[in-house]
Short mmCIF file of C-alpha atoms and ligand atoms in Angstrom, two decimals:
data_model
loop_
_atom_site.label_atom_id
_atom_site.label_comp_id
_atom_site.label_asym_id
_atom_site.label_seq_id
_atom_site.Cartn_x
_atom_site.Cartn_y
_atom_site.Cartn_z
CA UNK A 1 -74.48 -143.18 36.57
CA UNK A 2 -77.91 -144.25 35.33
CA UNK A 3 -80.24 -141.24 35.44
CA UNK A 4 -83.81 -141.31 36.70
CA UNK A 5 -85.95 -139.26 34.35
CA UNK A 6 -89.56 -138.14 34.32
CA UNK A 7 -90.45 -136.59 30.96
CA UNK A 8 -93.76 -134.93 30.14
CA UNK A 9 -95.08 -135.18 26.59
CA UNK A 10 -97.72 -132.50 26.17
CA UNK A 11 -98.50 -133.66 22.60
CA UNK A 12 -100.73 -131.14 20.74
CA UNK A 13 -102.21 -129.65 23.89
CA UNK A 14 -101.99 -126.30 25.71
CA UNK A 15 -102.07 -122.95 23.92
CA UNK A 16 -99.26 -120.54 24.68
CA UNK A 17 -100.84 -118.94 27.76
CA UNK A 18 -101.91 -122.24 29.29
CA UNK A 19 -98.51 -123.74 28.53
CA UNK A 20 -96.64 -120.90 30.23
CA UNK A 21 -98.86 -121.26 33.31
CA UNK A 22 -98.49 -125.04 33.49
CA UNK A 23 -94.73 -124.88 33.10
CA UNK A 24 -94.38 -122.13 35.75
CA UNK A 25 -96.28 -124.30 38.20
CA UNK A 26 -94.08 -127.30 37.49
CA UNK A 27 -90.85 -125.31 37.78
CA UNK A 28 -91.95 -123.77 41.07
CA UNK A 29 -92.94 -127.10 42.52
CA UNK A 30 -89.95 -129.23 41.56
CA UNK A 31 -87.10 -127.16 42.95
CA UNK A 32 -86.39 -129.38 45.95
CA UNK A 33 -87.84 -132.60 44.62
CA UNK A 34 -85.16 -133.46 42.11
CA UNK A 35 -81.90 -135.04 43.30
CA UNK A 36 -78.58 -135.09 41.48
CA UNK A 37 -79.21 -138.35 39.64
CA UNK A 38 -82.69 -137.26 38.58
CA UNK A 39 -83.96 -135.12 35.75
CA UNK A 40 -87.29 -133.67 34.72
CA UNK A 41 -87.89 -133.02 31.03
CA UNK A 42 -90.87 -131.13 29.64
CA UNK A 43 -91.71 -131.57 25.96
CA UNK A 44 -94.24 -128.94 24.84
CA UNK A 45 -95.22 -128.01 21.27
CA UNK A 46 -92.47 -126.18 19.32
CA UNK A 47 -94.12 -122.82 19.71
CA UNK A 48 -93.61 -122.81 23.49
CA UNK A 49 -90.00 -123.93 23.58
CA UNK A 50 -88.11 -120.65 23.40
CA UNK A 51 -90.19 -118.95 26.10
CA UNK A 52 -90.06 -121.96 28.39
CA UNK A 53 -86.26 -122.05 28.17
CA UNK A 54 -86.27 -118.41 29.34
CA UNK A 55 -88.76 -119.18 32.10
CA UNK A 56 -86.82 -122.10 33.54
CA UNK A 57 -83.50 -120.29 33.53
CA UNK A 58 -82.70 -120.46 37.21
CA UNK A 59 -84.01 -124.03 37.57
CA UNK A 60 -81.34 -126.38 36.33
CA UNK A 61 -83.32 -129.46 37.34
CA UNK A 62 -85.84 -129.04 34.54
CA UNK A 63 -84.86 -129.54 30.91
CA UNK A 64 -86.83 -129.03 27.75
CA UNK A 65 -87.45 -131.34 24.84
CA UNK A 66 -89.10 -131.06 21.44
CA UNK A 67 -91.60 -133.65 20.21
CA UNK A 68 -90.11 -134.08 16.75
CA UNK A 69 -87.44 -132.83 14.35
CA UNK A 70 -86.79 -133.19 10.64
CA UNK A 71 -84.25 -135.73 9.42
CA UNK A 72 -82.30 -133.22 7.33
CA UNK A 73 -80.28 -130.30 8.60
CA UNK A 74 -82.02 -127.56 6.61
CA UNK A 75 -83.67 -126.86 3.29
CA UNK A 76 -86.93 -126.57 1.38
CA UNK A 77 -89.20 -128.54 3.72
CA UNK A 78 -92.18 -126.26 4.29
CA UNK A 79 -93.64 -126.54 7.76
CA UNK A 80 -90.80 -128.54 9.25
CA UNK A 81 -88.41 -127.71 12.13
CA UNK A 82 -84.71 -128.58 12.09
CA UNK A 83 -82.75 -130.07 14.97
CA UNK A 84 -80.28 -127.17 14.81
CA UNK A 85 -83.14 -124.68 15.32
CA UNK A 86 -84.37 -126.59 18.35
CA UNK A 87 -80.87 -126.71 19.78
CA UNK A 88 -80.31 -123.02 19.09
CA UNK A 89 -83.02 -121.99 21.58
CA UNK A 90 -81.45 -124.02 24.39
CA UNK A 91 -83.43 -127.27 24.16
CA UNK A 92 -81.66 -130.50 25.13
CA UNK A 93 -83.94 -133.39 24.15
CA UNK A 94 -86.17 -134.52 21.31
CA UNK A 95 -88.79 -137.29 21.38
CA UNK A 96 -88.41 -139.58 18.36
CA UNK A 97 -90.16 -142.78 17.37
CA UNK A 98 -93.36 -142.07 19.28
CA UNK A 99 -96.09 -144.47 18.15
CA UNK A 100 -98.32 -141.55 17.15
CA UNK A 101 -95.62 -140.38 14.73
CA UNK A 102 -95.12 -143.93 13.47
CA UNK A 103 -98.87 -144.46 13.02
CA UNK A 104 -100.30 -141.10 11.89
CA UNK A 105 -97.27 -139.71 10.08
CA UNK A 106 -96.00 -142.98 8.62
CA UNK A 107 -92.55 -142.61 10.20
CA UNK A 108 -90.60 -145.77 9.46
CA UNK A 109 -87.69 -147.27 11.37
CA UNK A 110 -85.40 -146.17 8.54
CA UNK A 111 -86.58 -142.55 8.70
CA UNK A 112 -86.33 -142.61 12.49
CA UNK A 113 -82.76 -143.83 12.27
CA UNK A 114 -81.99 -140.75 10.13
CA UNK A 115 -83.76 -138.48 12.60
CA UNK A 116 -81.80 -139.93 15.52
CA UNK A 117 -78.52 -139.28 13.73
CA UNK A 118 -79.54 -135.74 12.80
CA UNK A 119 -80.59 -135.02 16.38
CA UNK A 120 -77.29 -136.32 17.77
CA UNK A 121 -75.25 -134.45 15.15
CA UNK A 122 -76.96 -131.29 16.41
CA UNK A 123 -76.31 -132.09 20.03
CA UNK A 124 -79.89 -133.03 20.94
CA UNK A 125 -80.47 -136.16 23.04
CA UNK A 126 -83.17 -138.41 21.58
CA UNK A 127 -85.87 -139.90 23.81
CA UNK A 128 -86.49 -142.85 21.54
CA UNK A 129 -89.82 -144.67 21.86
CA UNK A 130 -90.41 -148.31 21.08
CA UNK A 131 -93.33 -150.59 21.81
CA UNK A 132 -95.76 -153.13 20.42
CA UNK A 133 -99.43 -152.89 19.46
CA UNK A 134 -102.07 -154.97 21.22
CA UNK A 135 -102.27 -157.32 18.26
CA UNK A 136 -98.51 -157.86 18.31
CA UNK A 137 -98.64 -158.63 22.03
CA UNK A 138 -101.59 -160.97 21.69
CA UNK A 139 -99.74 -162.81 18.92
CA UNK A 140 -96.72 -163.16 21.21
CA UNK A 141 -94.58 -160.99 18.90
CA UNK A 142 -93.79 -158.14 21.27
CA UNK A 143 -90.16 -159.09 21.88
CA UNK A 144 -89.39 -159.47 18.18
CA UNK A 145 -91.11 -156.15 17.36
CA UNK A 146 -89.09 -154.34 20.01
CA UNK A 147 -85.86 -156.00 18.94
CA UNK A 148 -86.47 -154.96 15.35
CA UNK A 149 -87.28 -151.35 16.36
CA UNK A 150 -84.03 -151.22 18.34
CA UNK A 151 -81.95 -152.75 15.56
CA UNK A 152 -83.34 -150.62 12.75
CA UNK A 153 -83.73 -147.37 14.68
CA UNK A 154 -80.67 -147.29 16.89
CA UNK A 155 -78.16 -150.09 16.52
CA UNK A 156 -76.19 -148.42 13.74
CA UNK A 157 -75.07 -145.81 16.28
CA UNK A 158 -71.57 -145.83 17.75
CA UNK A 159 -71.16 -146.56 21.47
CA UNK A 160 -70.52 -142.90 22.12
CA UNK A 161 -73.72 -141.83 20.39
CA UNK A 162 -75.85 -144.63 21.80
CA UNK A 163 -74.92 -143.53 25.31
CA UNK A 164 -76.67 -140.20 24.70
CA UNK A 165 -80.02 -141.85 23.90
CA UNK A 166 -82.81 -142.25 26.44
CA UNK A 167 -85.10 -145.18 25.66
CA UNK A 168 -88.83 -145.24 26.34
CA UNK A 169 -90.84 -148.45 26.28
CA UNK A 170 -94.38 -147.45 25.40
CA UNK A 171 -96.74 -150.32 24.65
CA UNK A 172 -99.10 -148.79 22.07
CA UNK A 173 -102.11 -150.40 23.75
CA UNK A 174 -101.37 -148.49 26.96
CA UNK A 175 -101.02 -144.99 25.48
CA UNK A 176 -103.90 -142.73 26.40
CA UNK A 177 -106.14 -145.74 27.02
CA UNK A 178 -106.04 -145.96 30.81
CA UNK A 179 -104.62 -149.47 30.40
CA UNK A 180 -101.18 -149.65 31.99
CA UNK A 181 -98.71 -152.46 31.57
CA UNK A 182 -98.41 -154.19 34.94
CA UNK A 183 -95.09 -153.55 36.70
CA UNK A 184 -94.14 -157.17 35.91
CA UNK A 185 -95.04 -156.85 32.22
CA UNK A 186 -93.10 -153.61 31.92
CA UNK A 187 -90.09 -154.93 33.87
CA UNK A 188 -89.96 -158.00 31.64
CA UNK A 189 -89.67 -155.85 28.53
CA UNK A 190 -87.26 -153.35 30.09
CA UNK A 191 -84.96 -156.21 31.13
CA UNK A 192 -85.19 -157.59 27.59
CA UNK A 193 -84.23 -154.18 26.14
CA UNK A 194 -81.26 -153.94 28.50
CA UNK A 195 -80.11 -157.44 27.49
CA UNK A 196 -80.33 -156.52 23.81
CA UNK A 197 -78.29 -153.36 24.41
CA UNK A 198 -75.77 -155.37 26.41
CA UNK A 199 -75.37 -157.92 23.61
CA UNK A 200 -75.01 -155.24 20.92
CA UNK A 201 -72.81 -152.79 22.85
CA UNK A 202 -71.61 -153.83 26.31
CA UNK A 203 -72.95 -154.70 29.77
CA UNK A 204 -71.50 -151.41 31.06
CA UNK A 205 -73.35 -149.34 28.49
CA UNK A 206 -76.57 -151.30 29.06
CA UNK A 207 -76.28 -150.59 32.76
CA UNK A 208 -75.82 -146.84 32.15
CA UNK A 209 -78.72 -146.23 29.81
CA UNK A 210 -82.05 -144.92 31.13
CA UNK A 211 -85.16 -146.82 30.03
CA UNK A 212 -88.44 -145.02 30.75
CA UNK A 213 -91.90 -146.53 30.82
CA UNK A 214 -94.77 -144.75 29.07
CA UNK A 215 -98.47 -145.50 28.70
CA UNK A 216 -101.18 -144.27 31.11
CA UNK A 217 -98.63 -143.65 33.84
CA UNK A 218 -100.20 -141.64 36.69
CA UNK A 219 -99.59 -140.73 40.35
CA UNK A 220 -101.30 -143.95 41.45
CA UNK A 221 -99.31 -146.45 39.43
CA UNK A 222 -95.95 -144.67 39.07
CA UNK A 223 -94.45 -145.87 42.36
CA UNK A 224 -94.88 -149.56 41.56
CA UNK A 225 -93.60 -149.12 38.03
CA UNK A 226 -90.56 -147.07 39.03
CA UNK A 227 -89.71 -149.57 41.79
CA UNK A 228 -88.78 -152.16 39.13
CA UNK A 229 -85.07 -152.75 38.63
CA UNK A 230 -84.96 -151.80 34.98
CA UNK A 231 -87.49 -148.95 34.94
CA UNK A 232 -85.72 -145.62 35.28
CA UNK A 233 -88.68 -143.28 35.15
CA UNK A 234 -91.52 -142.41 32.85
CA UNK A 235 -92.65 -140.67 29.70
CA UNK A 236 -95.90 -139.11 30.77
CA UNK A 237 -98.65 -137.94 28.41
CA UNK A 238 -102.06 -137.09 29.90
CA UNK A 239 -100.84 -136.75 33.48
CA UNK A 240 -98.17 -134.22 32.45
CA UNK A 241 -100.92 -131.73 31.60
CA UNK A 242 -101.82 -131.33 35.27
CA UNK A 243 -98.99 -129.85 37.31
CA UNK A 244 -100.00 -131.60 40.52
CA UNK A 245 -100.17 -135.03 38.92
CA UNK A 246 -96.90 -134.53 37.08
CA UNK A 247 -95.10 -133.40 40.22
CA UNK A 248 -96.64 -136.26 42.22
CA UNK A 249 -95.11 -138.64 39.69
CA UNK A 250 -91.73 -136.92 40.05
CA UNK A 251 -91.94 -137.20 43.85
CA UNK A 252 -92.40 -140.94 43.49
CA UNK A 253 -88.63 -141.34 43.12
CA UNK A 254 -87.98 -140.02 46.58
CA UNK A 255 -90.48 -142.36 48.16
CA UNK A 256 -88.91 -145.49 46.67
P1 LIG B 1 -100.22 -141.28 28.16
O1 LIG B 1 -99.19 -140.99 26.95
O2 LIG B 1 -99.46 -141.10 29.43
O3 LIG B 1 -101.30 -140.28 27.98
O4 LIG B 1 -100.69 -142.69 27.99
C1 LIG B 1 -97.86 -141.39 27.02
C2 LIG B 1 -97.14 -141.06 25.75
O5 LIG B 1 -97.76 -141.15 24.68
O6 LIG B 1 -95.96 -140.66 25.75
#
């Protein structure tokens, strides 16, 4: 069954106290909002993860995700965090391939492919982000960019592993800019992604996989975006830092 997912990416925001408060509010508010085929994932900075796992304990509808992991299992990599460490505190997801990591930390498709495999080997589910820049869209290259990101980042995975990945289409020009892809623009790309997955793996697998939209998603535009056939939820940045907005976005599913 294809899951509907709303994931919050806090990025480098919220100190420990603020993070605990925000997460408590979200957990208290989403108890009855999340149905069986739906999932809420919160991705705070590393430092919050262990405490938030403890805090959510009784709420099985909310999962936690990290925002990054190293591509090797362990070793002399000062300042880095291993997938096994993230898993060991009870975290289920990890965001990989985010455009901010690609742009500011020079993460290449090849490195990301390694990170995906390391995450999966350690039983973490990747939320794998793909998306074009404004220049690439204006040049009409968005489909080829996305195809290449899929091929290089993910298509060496087995069927069994690919099934564990959540995809997120995040047009770079829409992230944190207030510019959202229109529901039609987003649907067009999501359908393209599903066709590519179908051709590489199978129509059944393509039908199962969740593809989230990300980029200035908010309580006002979420309903129209999530109503599209191939949009299975959202990866939410700015609006995930306000509990009310985040929960409003989650509630969108039940209005559709
Ligand atoms: P935004 O960020 O919602 O603030 O645009 C989304 C993301 O970067 O995941």
